[in-house]
Amino acid sequence: MTQEQAHRLPIGHPEFRYVPSKNPYWGKIQGVTDGSALQDHDAEALRGRWRQAFADRGVAGSRLVVELGCNGGHVLNGWAEREPGSLHVGVDWKYKQIYFAAEKARKRGLKNAAYARAHGDRLPYLFGEGEVDMLAVYFPDPWPKKAQWKHRFLREEWFRRVAPVVRPGGELHIKTDHDGYFDWILEHVARVGDVWSPVDQTRDLHAGNPDPALLQIPDVTLFERLFIRDGIPIKSLRLLRRR
């Protein structure tokens, strides 16, 4: 099978292969040599070895936190600064976001933060079994029209696919502003009770806060601050990986 043929396979297929991109930030990420930004198969080469990769950068930590859909790294960099004893990996599909997120981490001296350009369906190839302590997915695209629901990735198959990378007792935290998507998520979570246990669920995460508009990153995301400003309740779901 040629590389181009492998690239045409479903992205979650074990034989799928990324190919070099014409995106200018593909080349920029290739030029990052300190391990703060990786992409595609270079990132997947660290599967099961992320803690060692951080150790090679002079950072020790036992807890590995991953944010899927990290955008520009605002939240993840904030976590890394607040929790210097933990290791943080941001994952996003966009080259530019990964490049600039890593650049901001470097400027802040956050060696316990790294960024990987990868697709959400590739998480089992990006992280080893039980390697992740906490996985966060904040405000994924809700694809609100019924004809778009096929694009929603938070579904039964995905919950089962990513479960092995989270250690037993580890956490998956989801936040969304969209009522319909939250209902969808709960419906699919109900089908995976053998691998995930809901432990905290709310349709108004900040209901007990007298002034949630004062919340700052990383306690809220950029999108979350806008939703709070517009009076949109934040839906939140915490799941624990069953032992």
PDB file of C-alpha atoms in Angstrom:
ATOM      1  CA  MET A   1       0.000   0.000   0.000  1.00  0.00           C
ATOM      2  CA  THR A   2       1.390   3.409  -0.943  1.00  0.00           C
ATOM      3  CA  GLN A   3       1.456   6.321   1.485  1.00  0.00           C
ATOM      4  CA  GLU A   4      -1.218   8.069  -0.573  1.00  0.00           C
ATOM      5  CA  GLN A   5      -3.467   4.999  -0.457  1.00  0.00           C
ATOM      6  CA  ALA A   6      -2.964   4.741   3.305  1.00  0.00           C
ATOM      7  CA  HIS A   7      -3.881   8.414   3.630  1.00  0.00           C
ATOM      8  CA  ARG A   8      -7.249   7.699   2.012  1.00  0.00           C
ATOM      9  CA  LEU A   9      -8.180   5.128   4.659  1.00  0.00           C
ATOM     10  CA  PRO A  10     -10.572   6.201   7.446  1.00  0.00           C
ATOM     11  CA  ILE A  11      -8.537   8.331   9.821  1.00  0.00           C
ATOM     12  CA  GLY A  12      -9.160   5.936  12.706  1.00  0.00           C
ATOM     13  CA  HIS A  13      -7.838   2.959  10.737  1.00  0.00           C
ATOM     14  CA  PRO A  14      -4.605   1.472  12.158  1.00  0.00           C
ATOM     15  CA  GLU A  15      -2.912   1.682   8.740  1.00  0.00           C
ATOM     16  CA  PHE A  16      -3.924   5.290   8.076  1.00  0.00           C
ATOM     17  CA  ARG A  17      -0.921   7.487   7.284  1.00  0.00           C
ATOM     18  CA  TYR A  18      -0.620  11.239   7.389  1.00  0.00           C
ATOM     19  CA  VAL A  19       1.076  12.908   4.424  1.00  0.00           C
ATOM     20  CA  PRO A  20       3.065  16.169   4.352  1.00  0.00           C
ATOM     21  CA  SER A  21       0.846  19.230   4.075  1.00  0.00           C
ATOM     22  CA  LYS A  22       1.143  22.394   2.021  1.00  0.00           C
ATOM     23  CA  ASN A  23      -0.076  24.350   5.035  1.00  0.00           C
ATOM     24  CA  PRO A  24       2.782  26.744   5.926  1.00  0.00           C
ATOM     25  CA  TYR A  25       2.480  25.845   9.592  1.00  0.00           C
ATOM     26  CA  TRP A  26       3.227  22.196   8.803  1.00  0.00           C
ATOM     27  CA  GLY A  27       6.754  23.303   7.960  1.00  0.00           C
ATOM     28  CA  LYS A  28       6.937  25.604  10.981  1.00  0.00           C
ATOM     29  CA  ILE A  29       6.014  22.741  13.333  1.00  0.00           C
ATOM     30  CA  GLN A  30       8.614  20.548  11.628  1.00  0.00           C
ATOM     31  CA  GLY A  31      11.156  23.191  12.605  1.00  0.00           C
ATOM     32  CA  VAL A  32      10.335  23.033  16.328  1.00  0.00           C
ATOM     33  CA  THR A  33      13.103  21.035  17.965  1.00  0.00           C
ATOM     34  CA  ASP A  34      12.432  21.316  21.701  1.00  0.00           C
ATOM     35  CA  GLY A  35       9.476  18.910  21.826  1.00  0.00           C
ATOM     36  CA  SER A  36       6.874  21.606  22.524  1.00  0.00           C
ATOM     37  CA  ALA A  37       5.079  21.037  19.201  1.00  0.00           C
ATOM     38  CA  LEU A  38       4.740  17.803  17.246  1.00  0.00           C
ATOM     39  CA  GLN A  39       2.469  16.604  14.508  1.00  0.00           C
ATOM     40  CA  ASP A  40       1.064  13.560  12.825  1.00  0.00           C
ATOM     41  CA  HIS A  41       3.312  10.477  13.074  1.00  0.00           C
ATOM     42  CA  ASP A  42       6.048  12.355  14.952  1.00  0.00           C
ATOM     43  CA  ALA A  43       3.504  12.860  17.721  1.00  0.00           C
ATOM     44  CA  GLU A  44       2.245   9.281  17.512  1.00  0.00           C
ATOM     45  CA  ALA A  45       5.827   8.049  17.913  1.00  0.00           C
ATOM     46  CA  LEU A  46       5.540   9.150  21.568  1.00  0.00           C
ATOM     47  CA  ARG A  47       2.659   6.765  22.259  1.00  0.00           C
ATOM     48  CA  GLY A  48       3.289   5.303  25.708  1.00  0.00           C
ATOM     49  CA  ARG A  49       6.357   7.512  26.155  1.00  0.00           C
ATOM     50  CA  TRP A  50       4.965  10.973  26.885  1.00  0.00           C
ATOM     51  CA  ARG A  51       6.262  11.054  30.447  1.00  0.00           C
ATOM     52  CA  GLN A  52       9.713  10.109  29.207  1.00  0.00           C
ATOM     53  CA  ALA A  53       9.509  12.805  26.526  1.00  0.00           C
ATOM     54  CA  PHE A  54       8.799  15.390  29.215  1.00  0.00           C
ATOM     55  CA  ALA A  55      11.626  13.968  31.339  1.00  0.00           C
ATOM     56  CA  ASP A  56      13.932  14.447  28.357  1.00  0.00           C
ATOM     57  CA  ARG A  57      12.940  18.120  28.467  1.00  0.00           C
ATOM     58  CA  GLY A  58      13.889  18.257  32.154  1.00  0.00           C
ATOM     59  CA  VAL A  59      10.346  18.031  33.519  1.00  0.00           C
ATOM     60  CA  ALA A  60       9.127  15.427  36.004  1.00  0.00           C
ATOM     61  CA  GLY A  61       5.495  14.682  36.698  1.00  0.00           C
ATOM     62  CA  SER A  62       3.283  11.678  37.186  1.00  0.00           C
ATOM     63  CA  ARG A  63      -0.110  13.143  36.206  1.00  0.00           C
ATOM     64  CA  LEU A  64      -0.745  13.483  32.460  1.00  0.00           C
ATOM     65  CA  VAL A  65      -3.575  15.825  31.435  1.00  0.00           C
ATOM     66  CA  VAL A  66      -4.787  16.011  27.824  1.00  0.00           C
ATOM     67  CA  GLU A  67      -7.079  18.611  26.260  1.00  0.00           C
ATOM     68  CA  LEU A  68      -8.630  17.562  22.963  1.00  0.00           C
ATOM     69  CA  GLY A  69      -9.522  20.596  20.858  1.00  0.00           C
ATOM     70  CA  CYS A  70      -7.068  22.843  22.700  1.00  0.00           C
ATOM     71  CA  ASN A  71      -7.256  25.680  20.144  1.00  0.00           C
ATOM     72  CA  GLY A  72      -4.611  28.274  20.995  1.00  0.00           C
ATOM     73  CA  GLY A  73      -3.631  26.669  24.285  1.00  0.00           C
ATOM     74  CA  HIS A  74      -5.153  29.333  26.536  1.00  0.00           C
ATOM     75  CA  VAL A  75      -6.598  26.839  29.008  1.00  0.00           C
ATOM     76  CA  LEU A  76      -3.844  24.227  28.787  1.00  0.00           C
ATOM     77  CA  ASN A  77      -1.055  26.763  29.300  1.00  0.00           C
ATOM     78  CA  GLY A  78      -2.965  28.104  32.268  1.00  0.00           C
ATOM     79  CA  TRP A  79      -3.221  24.620  33.726  1.00  0.00           C
ATOM     80  CA  ALA A  80       0.484  24.010  33.140  1.00  0.00           C
ATOM     81  CA  GLU A  81       1.395  27.237  34.925  1.00  0.00           C
ATOM     82  CA  ARG A  82      -0.949  26.512  37.832  1.00  0.00           C
ATOM     83  CA  GLU A  83       0.098  22.859  38.162  1.00  0.00           C
ATOM     84  CA  PRO A  84       3.865  22.718  37.545  1.00  0.00           C
ATOM     85  CA  GLY A  85       3.985  19.164  38.918  1.00  0.00           C
ATOM     86  CA  SER A  86       1.652  17.858  36.207  1.00  0.00           C
ATOM     87  CA  LEU A  87       2.285  17.214  32.517  1.00  0.00           C
ATOM     88  CA  HIS A  88      -0.049  18.705  29.911  1.00  0.00           C
ATOM     89  CA  VAL A  89      -0.617  17.825  26.259  1.00  0.00           C
ATOM     90  CA  GLY A  90      -2.899  19.819  23.982  1.00  0.00           C
ATOM     91  CA  VAL A  91      -4.295  18.150  20.873  1.00  0.00           C
ATOM     92  CA  ASP A  92      -5.899  19.959  17.957  1.00  0.00           C
ATOM     93  CA  TRP A  93      -6.435  19.358  14.242  1.00  0.00           C
ATOM     94  CA  LYS A  94      -5.288  22.826  13.173  1.00  0.00           C
ATOM     95  CA  TYR A  95      -1.612  23.359  12.433  1.00  0.00           C
ATOM     96  CA  LYS A  96      -1.667  27.083  13.182  1.00  0.00           C
ATOM     97  CA  GLN A  97      -3.304  26.646  16.583  1.00  0.00           C
ATOM     98  CA  ILE A  98      -0.759  24.014  17.604  1.00  0.00           C
ATOM     99  CA  TYR A  99       2.183  26.119  16.474  1.00  0.00           C
ATOM    100  CA  PHE A 100       1.111  29.263  18.319  1.00  0.00           C
ATOM    101  CA  ALA A 101      -0.031  27.380  21.435  1.00  0.00           C
ATOM    102  CA  ALA A 102       3.436  25.862  21.726  1.00  0.00           C
ATOM    103  CA  GLU A 103       5.073  29.205  21.026  1.00  0.00           C
ATOM    104  CA  LYS A 104       3.123  30.800  23.876  1.00  0.00           C
ATOM    105  CA  ALA A 105       4.132  27.946  26.177  1.00  0.00           C
ATOM    106  CA  ARG A 106       7.792  28.463  25.292  1.00  0.00           C
ATOM    107  CA  LYS A 107       7.578  32.204  25.932  1.00  0.00           C
ATOM    108  CA  ARG A 108       6.095  31.480  29.370  1.00  0.00           C
ATOM    109  CA  GLY A 109       8.753  28.901  30.118  1.00  0.00           C
ATOM    110  CA  LEU A 110       6.205  26.091  30.428  1.00  0.00           C
ATOM    111  CA  LYS A 111       8.238  22.986  29.753  1.00  0.00           C
ATOM    112  CA  ASN A 112       5.420  20.878  31.224  1.00  0.00           C
ATOM    113  CA  ALA A 113       3.171  21.793  28.266  1.00  0.00           C
ATOM    114  CA  ALA A 114       3.411  20.240  24.794  1.00  0.00           C
ATOM    115  CA  TYR A 115       1.153  20.298  21.766  1.00  0.00           C
ATOM    116  CA  ALA A 116       0.298  17.655  19.199  1.00  0.00           C
ATOM    117  CA  ARG A 117      -1.419  18.186  15.872  1.00  0.00           C
ATOM    118  CA  ALA A 118      -3.625  15.128  15.504  1.00  0.00           C
ATOM    119  CA  HIS A 119      -7.194  14.044  14.830  1.00  0.00           C
ATOM    120  CA  GLY A 120      -9.474  13.051  17.720  1.00  0.00           C
ATOM    121  CA  ASP A 121      -9.991   9.606  16.211  1.00  0.00           C
ATOM    122  CA  ARG A 122      -6.231   9.012  16.480  1.00  0.00           C
ATOM    123  CA  LEU A 123      -6.037   9.249  20.283  1.00  0.00           C
ATOM    124  CA  PRO A 124      -5.476   5.471  20.672  1.00  0.00           C
ATOM    125  CA  TYR A 125      -2.422   5.826  18.422  1.00  0.00           C
ATOM    126  CA  LEU A 126      -1.228   8.980  20.175  1.00  0.00           C
ATOM    127  CA  PHE A 127      -1.383   7.697  23.769  1.00  0.00           C
ATOM    128  CA  GLY A 128      -0.682   4.295  25.263  1.00  0.00           C
ATOM    129  CA  GLU A 129      -3.023   2.174  27.353  1.00  0.00           C
ATOM    130  CA  GLY A 130      -3.769   3.905  30.662  1.00  0.00           C
ATOM    131  CA  GLU A 131      -1.297   6.699  29.893  1.00  0.00           C
ATOM    132  CA  VAL A 132      -3.737   9.594  30.415  1.00  0.00           C
ATOM    133  CA  ASP A 133      -5.012  10.640  33.845  1.00  0.00           C
ATOM    134  CA  MET A 134      -7.483  13.271  32.707  1.00  0.00           C
ATOM    135  CA  LEU A 135      -8.947  13.972  29.253  1.00  0.00           C
ATOM    136  CA  ALA A 136     -10.854  17.200  28.626  1.00  0.00           C
ATOM    137  CA  VAL A 137     -13.139  18.006  25.691  1.00  0.00           C
ATOM    138  CA  TYR A 138     -14.488  21.539  25.918  1.00  0.00           C
ATOM    139  CA  PHE A 139     -17.095  23.009  23.567  1.00  0.00           C
ATOM    140  CA  PRO A 140     -16.744  20.765  20.521  1.00  0.00           C
ATOM    141  CA  ASP A 141     -18.690  21.842  17.442  1.00  0.00           C
ATOM    142  CA  PRO A 142     -22.316  20.810  18.153  1.00  0.00           C
ATOM    143  CA  TRP A 143     -23.259  20.442  14.475  1.00  0.00           C
ATOM    144  CA  PRO A 144     -26.795  21.548  15.380  1.00  0.00           C
ATOM    145  CA  LYS A 145     -28.676  20.595  12.185  1.00  0.00           C
ATOM    146  CA  LYS A 146     -29.922  17.005  11.989  1.00  0.00           C
ATOM    147  CA  ALA A 147     -28.169  16.500   8.668  1.00  0.00           C
ATOM    148  CA  GLN A 148     -24.904  17.416  10.433  1.00  0.00           C
ATOM    149  CA  TRP A 149     -25.217  15.004  13.351  1.00  0.00           C
ATOM    150  CA  LYS A 150     -23.085  12.468  11.501  1.00  0.00           C
ATOM    151  CA  HIS A 151     -20.130  14.813  12.166  1.00  0.00           C
ATOM    152  CA  ARG A 152     -20.536  14.711  15.947  1.00  0.00           C
ATOM    153  CA  PHE A 153     -17.638  12.688  17.299  1.00  0.00           C
ATOM    154  CA  LEU A 154     -18.861  12.331  20.896  1.00  0.00           C
ATOM    155  CA  ARG A 155     -20.749   9.139  20.242  1.00  0.00           C
ATOM    156  CA  GLU A 156     -20.689   5.554  21.555  1.00  0.00           C
ATOM    157  CA  GLU A 157     -17.912   4.431  19.198  1.00  0.00           C
ATOM    158  CA  TRP A 158     -15.631   7.286  20.239  1.00  0.00           C
ATOM    159  CA  PHE A 159     -16.228   6.775  23.967  1.00  0.00           C
ATOM    160  CA  ARG A 160     -15.232   3.140  23.567  1.00  0.00           C
ATOM    161  CA  ARG A 161     -12.296   3.977  21.308  1.00  0.00           C
ATOM    162  CA  VAL A 162     -10.646   6.397  23.739  1.00  0.00           C
ATOM    163  CA  ALA A 163     -11.439   4.546  26.971  1.00  0.00           C
ATOM    164  CA  PRO A 164      -8.248   2.423  26.923  1.00  0.00           C
ATOM    165  CA  VAL A 165      -5.932   5.463  26.885  1.00  0.00           C
ATOM    166  CA  VAL A 166      -7.390   6.739  30.176  1.00  0.00           C
ATOM    167  CA  ARG A 167      -6.189   4.919  33.265  1.00  0.00           C
ATOM    168  CA  PRO A 168      -8.765   3.063  35.403  1.00  0.00           C
ATOM    169  CA  GLY A 169     -10.202   5.694  37.734  1.00  0.00           C
ATOM    170  CA  GLY A 170      -9.093   8.457  35.379  1.00  0.00           C
ATOM    171  CA  GLU A 171     -11.435  11.199  34.221  1.00  0.00           C
ATOM    172  CA  LEU A 172     -13.086  12.454  31.051  1.00  0.00           C
ATOM    173  CA  HIS A 173     -14.568  15.955  31.385  1.00  0.00           C
ATOM    174  CA  ILE A 174     -16.911  17.401  28.768  1.00  0.00           C
ATOM    175  CA  LYS A 175     -18.419  20.885  28.574  1.00  0.00           C
ATOM    176  CA  THR A 176     -20.862  22.262  25.995  1.00  0.00           C
ATOM    177  CA  ASP A 177     -23.243  25.188  25.655  1.00  0.00           C
ATOM    178  CA  HIS A 178     -25.629  23.244  23.398  1.00  0.00           C
ATOM    179  CA  ASP A 179     -28.659  21.542  24.991  1.00  0.00           C
ATOM    180  CA  GLY A 180     -29.290  19.225  22.059  1.00  0.00           C
ATOM    181  CA  TYR A 181     -25.693  18.046  21.910  1.00  0.00           C
ATOM    182  CA  PHE A 182     -25.685  17.463  25.668  1.00  0.00           C
ATOM    183  CA  ASP A 183     -28.784  15.261  25.312  1.00  0.00           C
ATOM    184  CA  TRP A 184     -27.005  13.408  22.491  1.00  0.00           C
ATOM    185  CA  ILE A 185     -23.897  12.901  24.647  1.00  0.00           C
ATOM    186  CA  LEU A 186     -25.933  11.563  27.576  1.00  0.00           C
ATOM    187  CA  GLU A 187     -27.732   9.159  25.261  1.00  0.00           C
ATOM    188  CA  HIS A 188     -24.454   7.737  23.999  1.00  0.00           C
ATOM    189  CA  VAL A 189     -22.834   7.658  27.446  1.00  0.00           C
ATOM    190  CA  ALA A 190     -25.756   5.524  28.632  1.00  0.00           C
ATOM    191  CA  ARG A 191     -24.599   2.856  26.158  1.00  0.00           C
ATOM    192  CA  VAL A 192     -21.039   2.668  27.500  1.00  0.00           C
ATOM    193  CA  GLY A 193     -21.680   2.055  31.177  1.00  0.00           C
ATOM    194  CA  ASP A 194     -19.303  -0.885  31.066  1.00  0.00           C
ATOM    195  CA  VAL A 195     -16.338   1.446  30.480  1.00  0.00           C
ATOM    196  CA  TRP A 196     -17.422   4.872  31.789  1.00  0.00           C
ATOM    197  CA  SER A 197     -19.237   5.901  34.991  1.00  0.00           C
ATOM    198  CA  PRO A 198     -20.902   9.347  35.178  1.00  0.00           C
ATOM    199  CA  VAL A 199     -19.965  10.990  38.487  1.00  0.00           C
ATOM    200  CA  ASP A 200     -20.980  14.618  38.023  1.00  0.00           C
ATOM    201  CA  GLN A 201     -23.591  16.000  35.655  1.00  0.00           C
ATOM    202  CA  THR A 202     -25.172  19.433  35.452  1.00  0.00           C
ATOM    203  CA  ARG A 203     -26.995  21.617  32.962  1.00  0.00           C
ATOM    204  CA  ASP A 204     -25.847  24.821  34.666  1.00  0.00           C
ATOM    205  CA  LEU A 205     -22.244  24.500  35.811  1.00  0.00           C
ATOM    206  CA  HIS A 206     -21.993  28.020  37.226  1.00  0.00           C
ATOM    207  CA  ALA A 207     -25.425  28.233  38.838  1.00  0.00           C
ATOM    208  CA  GLY A 208     -23.942  28.568  42.339  1.00  0.00           C
ATOM    209  CA  ASN A 209     -21.527  31.337  41.375  1.00  0.00           C
ATOM    210  CA  PRO A 210     -22.844  34.834  42.245  1.00  0.00           C
ATOM    211  CA  ASP A 211     -20.923  36.397  39.345  1.00  0.00           C
ATOM    212  CA  PRO A 212     -19.563  33.825  36.873  1.00  0.00           C
ATOM    213  CA  ALA A 213     -18.606  36.663  34.502  1.00  0.00           C
ATOM    214  CA  LEU A 214     -15.610  37.236  36.766  1.00  0.00           C
ATOM    215  CA  LEU A 215     -14.225  33.758  36.117  1.00  0.00           C
ATOM    216  CA  GLN A 216     -10.924  33.795  34.290  1.00  0.00           C
ATOM    217  CA  ILE A 217      -8.954  31.379  32.116  1.00  0.00           C
ATOM    218  CA  PRO A 218      -8.085  28.543  32.831  1.00  0.00           C
ATOM    219  CA  ASP A 219     -11.170  28.069  35.024  1.00  0.00           C
ATOM    220  CA  VAL A 220     -13.219  28.891  31.929  1.00  0.00           C
ATOM    221  CA  THR A 221     -12.415  28.857  28.228  1.00  0.00           C
ATOM    222  CA  LEU A 222     -12.595  31.790  25.812  1.00  0.00           C
ATOM    223  CA  PHE A 223     -15.856  30.432  24.391  1.00  0.00           C
ATOM    224  CA  GLU A 224     -17.206  29.808  27.860  1.00  0.00           C
ATOM    225  CA  ARG A 225     -16.700  33.438  28.859  1.00  0.00           C
ATOM    226  CA  LEU A 226     -18.771  34.511  25.846  1.00  0.00           C
ATOM    227  CA  PHE A 227     -21.545  32.037  26.669  1.00  0.00           C
ATOM    228  CA  ILE A 228     -21.625  33.238  30.278  1.00  0.00           C
ATOM    229  CA  ARG A 229     -21.843  36.841  29.080  1.00  0.00           C
ATOM    230  CA  ASP A 230     -24.804  35.906  26.883  1.00  0.00           C
ATOM    231  CA  GLY A 231     -26.564  34.088  29.727  1.00  0.00           C
ATOM    232  CA  ILE A 232     -26.195  30.605  28.198  1.00  0.00           C
ATOM    233  CA  PRO A 233     -25.947  27.861  30.861  1.00  0.00           C
ATOM    234  CA  ILE A 234     -22.904  25.621  30.598  1.00  0.00           C
ATOM    235  CA  LYS A 235     -23.547  21.891  30.512  1.00  0.00           C
ATOM    236  CA  SER A 236     -20.886  19.733  32.158  1.00  0.00           C
ATOM    237  CA  LEU A 237     -20.342  15.984  32.453  1.00  0.00           C
ATOM    238  CA  ARG A 238     -17.581  14.167  34.309  1.00  0.00           C
ATOM    239  CA  LEU A 239     -16.986  10.485  33.633  1.00  0.00           C
ATOM    240  CA  LEU A 240     -14.648   8.084  35.403  1.00  0.00           C
ATOM    241  CA  ARG A 241     -12.958   5.219  33.606  1.00  0.00           C
ATOM    242  CA  ARG A 242     -14.266   2.012  35.112  1.00  0.00           C
ATOM    243  CA  ARG A 243     -11.694  -0.294  36.660  1.00  0.00           C
TER     244      ARG A 243
END
